[in-house]
PDB file of C-alpha atoms and ligand atoms in Angstrom:
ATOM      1  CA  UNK A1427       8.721 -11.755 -12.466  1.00 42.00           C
ATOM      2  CA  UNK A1428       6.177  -9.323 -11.673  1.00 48.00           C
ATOM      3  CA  UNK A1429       6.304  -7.326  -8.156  1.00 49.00           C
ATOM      4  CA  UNK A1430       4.743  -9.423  -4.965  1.00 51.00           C
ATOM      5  CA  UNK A1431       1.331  -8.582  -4.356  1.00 54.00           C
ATOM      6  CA  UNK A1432       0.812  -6.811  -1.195  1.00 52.00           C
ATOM      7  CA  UNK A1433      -2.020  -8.777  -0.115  1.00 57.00           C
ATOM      8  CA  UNK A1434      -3.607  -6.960   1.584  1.00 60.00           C
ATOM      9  CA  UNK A1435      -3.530  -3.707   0.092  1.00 75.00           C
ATOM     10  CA  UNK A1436      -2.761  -0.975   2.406  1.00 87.00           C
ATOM     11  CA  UNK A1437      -3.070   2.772   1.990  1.00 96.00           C
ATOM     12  CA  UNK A1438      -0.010   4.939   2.414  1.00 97.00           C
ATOM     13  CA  UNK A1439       0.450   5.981   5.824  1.00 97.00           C
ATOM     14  CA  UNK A1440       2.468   9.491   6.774  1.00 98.00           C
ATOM     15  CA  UNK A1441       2.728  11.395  10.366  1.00 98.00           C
ATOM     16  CA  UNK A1442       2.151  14.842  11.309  1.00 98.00           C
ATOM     17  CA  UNK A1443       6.087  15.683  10.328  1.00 97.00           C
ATOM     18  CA  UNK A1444       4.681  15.454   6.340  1.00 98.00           C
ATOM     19  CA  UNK A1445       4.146  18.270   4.481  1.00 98.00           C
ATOM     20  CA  UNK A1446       0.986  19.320   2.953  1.00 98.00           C
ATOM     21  CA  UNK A1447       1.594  19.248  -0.143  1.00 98.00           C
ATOM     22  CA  UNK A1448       3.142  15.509   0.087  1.00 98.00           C
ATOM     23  CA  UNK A1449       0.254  14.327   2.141  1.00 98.00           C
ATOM     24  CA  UNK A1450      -2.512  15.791  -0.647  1.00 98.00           C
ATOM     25  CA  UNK A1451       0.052  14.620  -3.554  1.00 98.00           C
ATOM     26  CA  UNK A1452      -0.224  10.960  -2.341  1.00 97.00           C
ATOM     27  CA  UNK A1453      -3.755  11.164  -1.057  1.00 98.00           C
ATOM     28  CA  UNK A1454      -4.556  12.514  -4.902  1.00 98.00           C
ATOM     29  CA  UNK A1455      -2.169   9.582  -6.668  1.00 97.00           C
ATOM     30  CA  UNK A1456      -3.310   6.661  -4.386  1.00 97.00           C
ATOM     31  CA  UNK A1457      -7.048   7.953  -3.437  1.00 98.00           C
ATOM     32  CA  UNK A1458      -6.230   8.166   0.389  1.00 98.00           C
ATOM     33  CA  UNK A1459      -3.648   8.631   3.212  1.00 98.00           C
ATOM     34  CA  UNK A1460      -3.864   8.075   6.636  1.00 98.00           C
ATOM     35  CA  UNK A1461      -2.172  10.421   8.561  1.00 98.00           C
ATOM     36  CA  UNK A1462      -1.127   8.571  11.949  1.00 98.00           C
ATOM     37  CA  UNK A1463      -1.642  10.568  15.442  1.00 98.00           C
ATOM     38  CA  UNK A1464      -3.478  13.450  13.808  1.00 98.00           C
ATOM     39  CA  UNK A1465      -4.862  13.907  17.215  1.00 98.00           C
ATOM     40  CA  UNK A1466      -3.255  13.655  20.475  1.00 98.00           C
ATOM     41  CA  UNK A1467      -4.674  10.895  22.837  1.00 98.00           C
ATOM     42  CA  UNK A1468      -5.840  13.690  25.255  1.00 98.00           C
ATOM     43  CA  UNK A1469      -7.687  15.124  22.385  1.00 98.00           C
ATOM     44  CA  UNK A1470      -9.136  12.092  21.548  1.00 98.00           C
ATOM     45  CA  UNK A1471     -10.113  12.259  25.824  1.00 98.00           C
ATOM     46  CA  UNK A1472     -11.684  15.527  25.463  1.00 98.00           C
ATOM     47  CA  UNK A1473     -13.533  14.929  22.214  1.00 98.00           C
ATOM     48  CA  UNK A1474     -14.991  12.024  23.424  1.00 98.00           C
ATOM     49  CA  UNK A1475     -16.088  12.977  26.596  1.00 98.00           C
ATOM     50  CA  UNK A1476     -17.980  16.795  25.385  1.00 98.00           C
ATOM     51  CA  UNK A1477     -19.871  14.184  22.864  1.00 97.00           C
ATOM     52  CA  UNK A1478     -21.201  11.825  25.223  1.00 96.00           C
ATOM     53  CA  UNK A1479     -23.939  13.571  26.264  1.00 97.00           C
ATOM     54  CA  UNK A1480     -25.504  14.769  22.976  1.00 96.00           C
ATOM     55  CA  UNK A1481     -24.806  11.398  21.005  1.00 96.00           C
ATOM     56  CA  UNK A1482     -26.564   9.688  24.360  1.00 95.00           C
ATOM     57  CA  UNK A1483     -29.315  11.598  23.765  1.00 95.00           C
ATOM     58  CA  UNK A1484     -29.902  11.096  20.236  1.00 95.00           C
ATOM     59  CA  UNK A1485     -31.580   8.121  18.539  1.00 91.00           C
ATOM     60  CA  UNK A1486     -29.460   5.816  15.772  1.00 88.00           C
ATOM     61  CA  UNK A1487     -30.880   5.703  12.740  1.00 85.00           C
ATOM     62  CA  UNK A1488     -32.073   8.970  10.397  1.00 80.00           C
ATOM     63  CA  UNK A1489     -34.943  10.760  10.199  1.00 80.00           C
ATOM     64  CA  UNK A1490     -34.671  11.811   6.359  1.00 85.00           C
ATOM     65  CA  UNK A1491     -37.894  11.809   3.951  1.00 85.00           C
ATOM     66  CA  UNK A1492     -35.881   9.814   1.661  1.00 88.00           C
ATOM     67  CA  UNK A1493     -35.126   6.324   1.953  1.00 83.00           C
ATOM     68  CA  UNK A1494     -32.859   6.119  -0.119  1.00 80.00           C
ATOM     69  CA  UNK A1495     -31.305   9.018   2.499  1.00 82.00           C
ATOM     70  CA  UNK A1496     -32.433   6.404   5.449  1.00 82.00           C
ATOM     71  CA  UNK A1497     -30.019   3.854   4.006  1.00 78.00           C
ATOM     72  CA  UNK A1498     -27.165   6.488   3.430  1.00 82.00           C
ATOM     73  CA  UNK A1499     -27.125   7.384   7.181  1.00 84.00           C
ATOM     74  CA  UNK A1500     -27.645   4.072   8.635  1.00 82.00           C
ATOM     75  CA  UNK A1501     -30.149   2.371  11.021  1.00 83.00           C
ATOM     76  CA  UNK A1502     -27.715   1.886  13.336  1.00 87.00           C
ATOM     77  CA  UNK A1503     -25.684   4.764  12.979  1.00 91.00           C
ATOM     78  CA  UNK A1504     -25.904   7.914  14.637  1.00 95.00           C
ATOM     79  CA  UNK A1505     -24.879  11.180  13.170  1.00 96.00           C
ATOM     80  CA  UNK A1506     -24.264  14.247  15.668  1.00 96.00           C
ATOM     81  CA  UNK A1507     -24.112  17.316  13.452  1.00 95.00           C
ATOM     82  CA  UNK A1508     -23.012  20.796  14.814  1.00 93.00           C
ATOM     83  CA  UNK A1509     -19.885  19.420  16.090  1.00 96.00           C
ATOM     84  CA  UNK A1510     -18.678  22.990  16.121  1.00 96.00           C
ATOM     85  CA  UNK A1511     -21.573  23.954  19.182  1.00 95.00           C
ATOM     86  CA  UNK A1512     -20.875  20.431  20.924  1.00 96.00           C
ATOM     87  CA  UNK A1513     -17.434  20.374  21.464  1.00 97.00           C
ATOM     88  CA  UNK A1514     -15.072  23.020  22.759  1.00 98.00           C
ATOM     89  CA  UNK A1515     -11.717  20.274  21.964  1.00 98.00           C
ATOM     90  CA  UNK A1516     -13.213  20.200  18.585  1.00 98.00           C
ATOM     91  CA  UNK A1517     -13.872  24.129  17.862  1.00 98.00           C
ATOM     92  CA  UNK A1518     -10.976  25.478  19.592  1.00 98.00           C
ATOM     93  CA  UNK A1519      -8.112  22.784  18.780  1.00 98.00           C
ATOM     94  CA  UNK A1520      -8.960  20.752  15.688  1.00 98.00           C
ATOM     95  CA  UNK A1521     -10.747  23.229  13.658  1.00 98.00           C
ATOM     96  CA  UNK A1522      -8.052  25.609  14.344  1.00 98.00           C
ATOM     97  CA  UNK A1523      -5.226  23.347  13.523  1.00 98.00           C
ATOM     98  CA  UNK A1524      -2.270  24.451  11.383  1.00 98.00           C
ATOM     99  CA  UNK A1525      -2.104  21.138   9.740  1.00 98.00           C
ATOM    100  CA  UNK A1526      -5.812  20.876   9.095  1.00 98.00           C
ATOM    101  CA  UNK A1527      -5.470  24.493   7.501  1.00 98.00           C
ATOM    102  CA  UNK A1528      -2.113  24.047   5.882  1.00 98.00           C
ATOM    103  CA  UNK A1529      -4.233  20.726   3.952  1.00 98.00           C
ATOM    104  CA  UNK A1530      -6.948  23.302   2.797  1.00 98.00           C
ATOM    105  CA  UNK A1531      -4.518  26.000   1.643  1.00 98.00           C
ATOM    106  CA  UNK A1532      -2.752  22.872  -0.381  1.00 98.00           C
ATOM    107  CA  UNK A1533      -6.437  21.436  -1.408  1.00 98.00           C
ATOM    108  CA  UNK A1534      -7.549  24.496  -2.953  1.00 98.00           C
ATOM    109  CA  UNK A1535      -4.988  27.065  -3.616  1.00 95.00           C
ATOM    110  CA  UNK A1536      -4.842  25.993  -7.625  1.00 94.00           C
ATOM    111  CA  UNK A1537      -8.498  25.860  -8.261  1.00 93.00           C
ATOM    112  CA  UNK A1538     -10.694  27.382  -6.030  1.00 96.00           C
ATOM    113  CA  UNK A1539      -8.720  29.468  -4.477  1.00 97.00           C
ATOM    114  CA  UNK A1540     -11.007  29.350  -1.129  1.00 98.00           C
ATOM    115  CA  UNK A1541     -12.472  26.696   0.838  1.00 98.00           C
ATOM    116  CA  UNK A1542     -14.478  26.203   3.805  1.00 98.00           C
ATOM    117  CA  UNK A1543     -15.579  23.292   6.000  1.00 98.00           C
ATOM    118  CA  UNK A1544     -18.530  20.955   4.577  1.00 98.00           C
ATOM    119  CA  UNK A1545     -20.159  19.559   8.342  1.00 98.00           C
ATOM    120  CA  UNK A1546     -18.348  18.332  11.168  1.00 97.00           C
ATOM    121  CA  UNK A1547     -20.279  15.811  12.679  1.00 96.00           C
ATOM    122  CA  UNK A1548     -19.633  12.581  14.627  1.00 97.00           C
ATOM    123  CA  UNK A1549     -20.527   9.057  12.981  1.00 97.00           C
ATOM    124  CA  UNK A1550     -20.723   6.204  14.763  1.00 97.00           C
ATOM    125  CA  UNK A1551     -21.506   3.021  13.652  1.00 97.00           C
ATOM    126  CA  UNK A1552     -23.508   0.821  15.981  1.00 97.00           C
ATOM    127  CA  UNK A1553     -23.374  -3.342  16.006  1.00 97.00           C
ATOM    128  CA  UNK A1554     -25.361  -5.006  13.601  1.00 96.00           C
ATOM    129  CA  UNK A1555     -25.163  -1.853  11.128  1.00 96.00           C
ATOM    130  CA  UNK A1556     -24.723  -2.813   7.320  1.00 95.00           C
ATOM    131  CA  UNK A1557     -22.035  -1.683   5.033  1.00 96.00           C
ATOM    132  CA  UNK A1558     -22.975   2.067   3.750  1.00 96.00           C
ATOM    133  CA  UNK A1559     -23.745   2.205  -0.033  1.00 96.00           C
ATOM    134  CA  UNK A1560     -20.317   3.217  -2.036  1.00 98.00           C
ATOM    135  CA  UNK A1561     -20.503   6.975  -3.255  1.00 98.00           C
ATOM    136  CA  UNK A1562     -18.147   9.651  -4.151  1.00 98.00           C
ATOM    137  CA  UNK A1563     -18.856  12.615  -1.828  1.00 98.00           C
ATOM    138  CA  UNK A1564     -18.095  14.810  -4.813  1.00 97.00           C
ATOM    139  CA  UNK A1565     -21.615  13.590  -5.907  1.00 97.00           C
ATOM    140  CA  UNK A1566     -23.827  16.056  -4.172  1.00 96.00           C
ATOM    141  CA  UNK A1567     -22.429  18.778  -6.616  1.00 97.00           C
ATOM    142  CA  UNK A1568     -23.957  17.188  -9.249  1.00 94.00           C
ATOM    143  CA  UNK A1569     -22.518  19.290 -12.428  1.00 94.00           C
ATOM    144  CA  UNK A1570     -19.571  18.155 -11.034  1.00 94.00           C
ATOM    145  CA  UNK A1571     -19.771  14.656 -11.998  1.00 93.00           C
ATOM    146  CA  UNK A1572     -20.380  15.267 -15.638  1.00 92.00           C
ATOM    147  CA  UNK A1573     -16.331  16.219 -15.664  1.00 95.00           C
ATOM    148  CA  UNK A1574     -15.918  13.104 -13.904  1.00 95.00           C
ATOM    149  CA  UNK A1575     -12.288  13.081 -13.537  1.00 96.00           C
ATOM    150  CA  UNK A1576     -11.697  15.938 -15.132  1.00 97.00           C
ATOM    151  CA  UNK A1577     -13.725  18.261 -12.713  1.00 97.00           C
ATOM    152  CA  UNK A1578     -11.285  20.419 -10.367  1.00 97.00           C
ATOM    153  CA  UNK A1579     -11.527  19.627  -6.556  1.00 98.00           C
ATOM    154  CA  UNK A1580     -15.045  19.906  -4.838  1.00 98.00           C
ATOM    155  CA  UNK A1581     -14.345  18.422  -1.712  1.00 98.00           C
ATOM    156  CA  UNK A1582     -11.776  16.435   0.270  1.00 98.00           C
ATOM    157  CA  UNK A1583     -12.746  14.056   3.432  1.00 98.00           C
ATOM    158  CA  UNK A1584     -10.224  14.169   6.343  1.00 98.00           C
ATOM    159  CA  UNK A1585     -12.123  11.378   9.062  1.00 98.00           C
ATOM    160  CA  UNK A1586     -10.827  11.165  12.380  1.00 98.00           C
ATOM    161  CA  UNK A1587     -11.076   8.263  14.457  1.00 98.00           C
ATOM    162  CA  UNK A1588     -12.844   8.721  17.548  1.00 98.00           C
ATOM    163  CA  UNK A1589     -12.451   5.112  18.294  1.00 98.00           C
ATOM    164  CA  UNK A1590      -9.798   2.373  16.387  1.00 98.00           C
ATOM    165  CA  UNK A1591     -11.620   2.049  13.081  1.00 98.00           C
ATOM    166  CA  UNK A1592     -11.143  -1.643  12.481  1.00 98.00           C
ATOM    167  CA  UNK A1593     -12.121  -4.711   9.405  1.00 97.00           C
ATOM    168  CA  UNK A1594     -14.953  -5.353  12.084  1.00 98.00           C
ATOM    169  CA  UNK A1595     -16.367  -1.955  13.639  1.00 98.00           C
ATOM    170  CA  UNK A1596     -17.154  -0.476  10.365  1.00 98.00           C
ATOM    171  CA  UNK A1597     -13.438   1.293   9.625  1.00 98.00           C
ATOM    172  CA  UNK A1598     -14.632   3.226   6.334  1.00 98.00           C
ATOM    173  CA  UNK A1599     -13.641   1.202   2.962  1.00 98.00           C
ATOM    174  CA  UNK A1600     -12.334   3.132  -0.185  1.00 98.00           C
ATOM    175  CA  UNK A1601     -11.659   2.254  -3.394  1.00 98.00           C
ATOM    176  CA  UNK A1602      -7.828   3.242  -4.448  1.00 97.00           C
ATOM    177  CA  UNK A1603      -7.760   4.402  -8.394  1.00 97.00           C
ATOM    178  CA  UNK A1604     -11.358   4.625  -8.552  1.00 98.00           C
ATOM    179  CA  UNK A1605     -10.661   8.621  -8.714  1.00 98.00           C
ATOM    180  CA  UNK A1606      -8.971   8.225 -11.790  1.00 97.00           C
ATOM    181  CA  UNK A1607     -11.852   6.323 -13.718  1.00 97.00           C
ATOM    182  CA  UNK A1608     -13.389   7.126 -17.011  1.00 95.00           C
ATOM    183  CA  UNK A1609     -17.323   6.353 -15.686  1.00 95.00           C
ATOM    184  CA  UNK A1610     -18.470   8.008 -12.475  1.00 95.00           C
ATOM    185  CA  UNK A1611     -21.623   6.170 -12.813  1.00 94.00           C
ATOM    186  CA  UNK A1612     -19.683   3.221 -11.781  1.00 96.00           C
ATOM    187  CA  UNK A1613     -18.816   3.110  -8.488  1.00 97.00           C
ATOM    188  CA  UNK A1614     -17.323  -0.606  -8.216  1.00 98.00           C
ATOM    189  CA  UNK A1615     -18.301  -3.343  -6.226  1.00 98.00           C
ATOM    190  CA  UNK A1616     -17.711  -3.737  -2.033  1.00 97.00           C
ATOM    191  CA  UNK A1617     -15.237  -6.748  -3.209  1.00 97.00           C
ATOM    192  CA  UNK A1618     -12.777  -4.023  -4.180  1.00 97.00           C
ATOM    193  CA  UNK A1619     -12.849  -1.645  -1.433  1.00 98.00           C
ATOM    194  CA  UNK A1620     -10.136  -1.787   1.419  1.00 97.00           C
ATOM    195  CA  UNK A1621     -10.587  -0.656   4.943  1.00 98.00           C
ATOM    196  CA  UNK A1622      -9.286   2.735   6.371  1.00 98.00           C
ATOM    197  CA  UNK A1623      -7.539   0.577   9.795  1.00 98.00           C
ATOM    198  CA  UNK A1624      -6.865   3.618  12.383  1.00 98.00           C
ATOM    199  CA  UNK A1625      -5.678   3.705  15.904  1.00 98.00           C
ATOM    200  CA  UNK A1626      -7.721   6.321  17.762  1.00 98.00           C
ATOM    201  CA  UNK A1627      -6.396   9.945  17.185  1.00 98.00           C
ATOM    202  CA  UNK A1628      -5.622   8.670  13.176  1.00 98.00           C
ATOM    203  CA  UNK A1629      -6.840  10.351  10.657  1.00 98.00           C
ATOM    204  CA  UNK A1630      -7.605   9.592   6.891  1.00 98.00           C
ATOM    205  CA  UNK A1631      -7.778  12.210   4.291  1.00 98.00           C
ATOM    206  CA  UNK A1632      -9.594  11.295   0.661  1.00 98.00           C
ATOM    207  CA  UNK A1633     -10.503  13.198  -2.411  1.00 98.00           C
ATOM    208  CA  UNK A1634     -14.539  13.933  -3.526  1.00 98.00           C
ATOM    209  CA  UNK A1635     -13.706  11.622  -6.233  1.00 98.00           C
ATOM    210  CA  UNK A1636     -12.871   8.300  -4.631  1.00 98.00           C
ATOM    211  CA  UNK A1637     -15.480   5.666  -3.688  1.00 98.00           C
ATOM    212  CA  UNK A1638     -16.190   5.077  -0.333  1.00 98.00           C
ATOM    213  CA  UNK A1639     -18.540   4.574   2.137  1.00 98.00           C
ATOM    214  CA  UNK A1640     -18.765   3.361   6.116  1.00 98.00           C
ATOM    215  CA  UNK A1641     -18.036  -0.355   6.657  1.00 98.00           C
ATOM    216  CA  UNK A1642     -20.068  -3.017   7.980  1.00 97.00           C
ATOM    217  CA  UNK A1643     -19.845  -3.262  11.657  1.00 98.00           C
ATOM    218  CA  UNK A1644     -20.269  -7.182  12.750  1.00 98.00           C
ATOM    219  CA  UNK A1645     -19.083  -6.940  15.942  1.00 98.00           C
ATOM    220  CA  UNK A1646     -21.315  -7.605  18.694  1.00 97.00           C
ATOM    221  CA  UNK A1647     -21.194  -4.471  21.024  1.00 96.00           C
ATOM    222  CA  UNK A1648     -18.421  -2.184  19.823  1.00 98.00           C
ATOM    223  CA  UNK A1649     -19.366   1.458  18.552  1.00 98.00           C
ATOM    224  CA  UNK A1650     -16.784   2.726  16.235  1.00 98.00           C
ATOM    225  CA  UNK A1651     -16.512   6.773  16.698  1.00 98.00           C
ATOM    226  CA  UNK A1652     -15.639   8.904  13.645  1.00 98.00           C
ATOM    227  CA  UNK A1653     -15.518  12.603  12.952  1.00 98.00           C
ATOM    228  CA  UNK A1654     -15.667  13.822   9.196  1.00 98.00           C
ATOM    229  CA  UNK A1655     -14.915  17.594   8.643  1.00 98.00           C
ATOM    230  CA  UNK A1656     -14.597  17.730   4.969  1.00 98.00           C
ATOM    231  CA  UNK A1657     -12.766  20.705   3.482  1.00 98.00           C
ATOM    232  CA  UNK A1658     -14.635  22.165   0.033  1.00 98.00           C
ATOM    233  CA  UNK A1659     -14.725  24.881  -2.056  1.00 98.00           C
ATOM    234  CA  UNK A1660     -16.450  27.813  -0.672  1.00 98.00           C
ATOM    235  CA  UNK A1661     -17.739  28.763  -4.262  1.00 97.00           C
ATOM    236  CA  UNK A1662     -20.348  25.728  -3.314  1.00 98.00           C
ATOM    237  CA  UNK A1663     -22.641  25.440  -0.766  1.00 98.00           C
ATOM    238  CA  UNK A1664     -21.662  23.737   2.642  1.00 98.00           C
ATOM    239  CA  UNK A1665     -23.905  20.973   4.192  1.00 97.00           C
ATOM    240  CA  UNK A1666     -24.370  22.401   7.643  1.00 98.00           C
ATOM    241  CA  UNK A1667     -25.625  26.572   7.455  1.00 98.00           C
ATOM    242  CA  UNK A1668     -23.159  27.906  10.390  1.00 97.00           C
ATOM    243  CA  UNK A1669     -24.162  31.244  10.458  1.00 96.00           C
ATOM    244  CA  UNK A1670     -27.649  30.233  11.083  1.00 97.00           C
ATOM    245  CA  UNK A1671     -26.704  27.647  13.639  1.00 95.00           C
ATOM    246  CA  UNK A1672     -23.416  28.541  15.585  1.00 97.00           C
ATOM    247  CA  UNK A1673     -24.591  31.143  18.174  1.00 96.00           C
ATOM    248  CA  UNK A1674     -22.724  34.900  18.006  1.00 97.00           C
ATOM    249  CA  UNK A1675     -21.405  34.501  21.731  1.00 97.00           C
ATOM    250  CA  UNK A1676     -19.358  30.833  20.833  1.00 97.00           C
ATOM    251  CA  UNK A1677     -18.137  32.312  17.192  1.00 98.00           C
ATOM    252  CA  UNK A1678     -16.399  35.577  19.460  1.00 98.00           C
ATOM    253  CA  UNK A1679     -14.434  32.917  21.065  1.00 98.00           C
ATOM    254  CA  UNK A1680     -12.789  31.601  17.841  1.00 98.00           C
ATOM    255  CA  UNK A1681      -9.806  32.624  15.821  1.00 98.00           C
ATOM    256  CA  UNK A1682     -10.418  34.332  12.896  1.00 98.00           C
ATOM    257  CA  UNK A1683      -9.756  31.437  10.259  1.00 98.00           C
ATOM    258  CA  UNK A1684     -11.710  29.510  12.012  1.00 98.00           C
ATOM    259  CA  UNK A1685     -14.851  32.230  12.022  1.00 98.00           C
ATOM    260  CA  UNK A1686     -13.594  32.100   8.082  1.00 98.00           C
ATOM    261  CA  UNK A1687     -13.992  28.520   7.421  1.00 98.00           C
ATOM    262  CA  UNK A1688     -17.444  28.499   9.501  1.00 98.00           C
ATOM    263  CA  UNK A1689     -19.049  31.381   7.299  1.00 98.00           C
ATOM    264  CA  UNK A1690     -18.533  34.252   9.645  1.00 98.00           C
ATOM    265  CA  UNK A1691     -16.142  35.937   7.438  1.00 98.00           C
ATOM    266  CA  UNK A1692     -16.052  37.013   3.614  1.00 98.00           C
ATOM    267  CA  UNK A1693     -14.578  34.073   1.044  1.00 98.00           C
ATOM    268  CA  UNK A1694     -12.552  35.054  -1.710  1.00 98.00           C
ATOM    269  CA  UNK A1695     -12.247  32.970  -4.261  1.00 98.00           C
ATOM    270  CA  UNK A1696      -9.770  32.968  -7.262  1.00 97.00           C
ATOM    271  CA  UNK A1697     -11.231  35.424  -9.704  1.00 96.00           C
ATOM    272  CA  UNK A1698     -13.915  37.209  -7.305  1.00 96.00           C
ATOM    273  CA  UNK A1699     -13.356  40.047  -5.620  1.00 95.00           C
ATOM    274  CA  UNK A1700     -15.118  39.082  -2.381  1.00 97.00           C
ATOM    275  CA  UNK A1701     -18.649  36.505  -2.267  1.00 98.00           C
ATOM    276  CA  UNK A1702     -20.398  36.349   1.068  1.00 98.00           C
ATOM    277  CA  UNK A1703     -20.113  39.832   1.660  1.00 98.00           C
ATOM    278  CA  UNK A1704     -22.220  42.712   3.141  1.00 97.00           C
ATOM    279  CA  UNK A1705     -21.947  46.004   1.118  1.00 96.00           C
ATOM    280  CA  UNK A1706     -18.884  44.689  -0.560  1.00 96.00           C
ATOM    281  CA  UNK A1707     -16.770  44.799   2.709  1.00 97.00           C
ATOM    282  CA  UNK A1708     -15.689  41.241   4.925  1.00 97.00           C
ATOM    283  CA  UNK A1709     -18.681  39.864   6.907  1.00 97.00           C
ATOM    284  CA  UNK A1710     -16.255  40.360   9.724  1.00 97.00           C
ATOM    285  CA  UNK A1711     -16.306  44.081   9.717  1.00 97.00           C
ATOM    286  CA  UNK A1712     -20.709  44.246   9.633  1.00 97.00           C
ATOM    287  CA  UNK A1713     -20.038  41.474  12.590  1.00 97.00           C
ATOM    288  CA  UNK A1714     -17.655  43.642  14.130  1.00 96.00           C
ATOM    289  CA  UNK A1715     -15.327  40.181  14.915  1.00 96.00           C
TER     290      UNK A1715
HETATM  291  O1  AKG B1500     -18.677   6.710   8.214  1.00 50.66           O
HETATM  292  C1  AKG B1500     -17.889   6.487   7.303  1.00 50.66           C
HETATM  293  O2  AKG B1500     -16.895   5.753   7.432  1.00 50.66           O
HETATM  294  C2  AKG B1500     -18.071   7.132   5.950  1.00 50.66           C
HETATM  295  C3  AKG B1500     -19.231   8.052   5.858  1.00 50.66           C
HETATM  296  C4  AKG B1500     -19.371   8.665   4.520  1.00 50.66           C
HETATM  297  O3  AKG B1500     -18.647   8.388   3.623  1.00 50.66           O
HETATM  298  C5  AKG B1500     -20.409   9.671   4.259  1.00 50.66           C
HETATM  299  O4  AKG B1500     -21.351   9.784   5.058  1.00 50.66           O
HETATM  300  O5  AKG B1500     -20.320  10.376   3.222  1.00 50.66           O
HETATM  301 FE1  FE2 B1501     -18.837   9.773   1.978  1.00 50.66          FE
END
């Protein structure tokens, strides 16, 4: 007899007491892991409250060229970039969390080498808003997708729920195994995605590789809150341009890997002797941080 189906599927689920290297192996073998109370409740507090303002004050939807771009973001989604100016929990706590760094050090030690963070910005999906098209976020390095399987790591999501991420409120759906397919042109169908269910303060980490994409959210008045900080390779280009965003006086205030991971220090990459440099010495010496 063949094993009982668990029906229905559930990703693996591991605390903070994991290491890193067993959290990445099973978030690489299954496609994602949730890692349960990646944030304390009082976190969570904090977070929530700095955002309030900024995500009040900003209209749902996207105002991209592309529609295409429209759809991606959601009409009734709102996306607060700059994370790292909004919130003081976020800069000073999260993004300078020995877990959250331990992960990138396991990400990218074997290819890379170095790795820095993608965006950090707030999503929250609004009633009424549709299920988000299914993509692999490795797809915005497109020569990456021609190696398909094959290509080494570009970027890794870890979301953290602002809010319980649940079936109805839009809790992000993956596809397990899709990483491992032959055809990244085909990204499956929404019938064989499962939902990322978190408690607030949960987080879920997944590989550029697997498809995703926000869930539908059919309730009728709850927003669910989520914070992506994806971790990639600093040999490609980040979405959000720190350096030219984050102002001098906040980035004095941070540790040093954090200043690293947001562009205010050199990267060094396996087989480089330095890249975002300033006559070939660390960034952080012409910024005297
Ligand atoms: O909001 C979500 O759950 C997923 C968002 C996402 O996958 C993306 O914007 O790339
Ligand atoms: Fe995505």
């Amino acid at each position: 007899m063949s094993a009982p189906e668990i029906n229905p599927p559930q990703l693996p689920s591991v605390t903070r007491a994991s290491s890193p290297e067993e959290i990445v192996q099973l978030s690489d073998q299954v496609g994602a892991v949730i890692i349960r109370n990646f944030m304390t409740p009082e976190q969570v507090r904090r977070i929530n409250q700095e955002v309030d303002a900024p995500l009040a004050a900003l209209d749902a939807g996207s105002r991209h060229e592309h529609e295409l771009i429209v759809e991606f973001h959601g009409r009734q989604t709102k996306r607060l970039t700059n994370l790292v100016t909004h919130s003081k929990t976020f800069r000073e706590e999260i993004l300078d969390d020995d877990l959250f760094h331990e992960l990138g050090r396991v990400l990218y030690q074997s290819d890379a080498g170095d790795w820095w963070l993608t965006t950090a910005q707030l999503i929250e999906i609004g009633p009424g808003n549709k299920a988000q098209m299914l993509h692999r976020d490795m797809a915005q390095y497109h020569p990456y997708v021609a190696m398909n399987k094959h290509a080494p790591r570009a970027i890794a999501n870890l979301m953290l729920a602002l809010t319980d991420f649940t079936e109805e409120n839009g809790a992000t759906r993956l596809i397990p195994g899709s990483q491992d397919w032959d055809d990244y042109a085909d990204v499956g169908t929404p019938e064989m995605t499962i939902p990322a269910v978190l408690n607030a303060g949960d987080a879920v980490l997944f590989g550029g590789k697997v498809v995703h994409g926000g869930g539908a959210n059919v309730t009728a008045g709850e927003f669910r809150r989520g914070l992506t900080i994806p971790l990639q390779a600093s040999i490609l280009t980040p979405e959000e341009a720190y350096p030219l965003i984050v102002p001098m006086d906040v980035v004095r205030t941070l540790s040093p890997r954090v200043q690293k991971i947001i562009g205010f220090r050199s990267q060094y990459p396996a087989g480089s002797p330095g890249l975002w440099q300033h006559n070939y010495a660390d960034l952080a010496d012409h910024l005297q941080l």
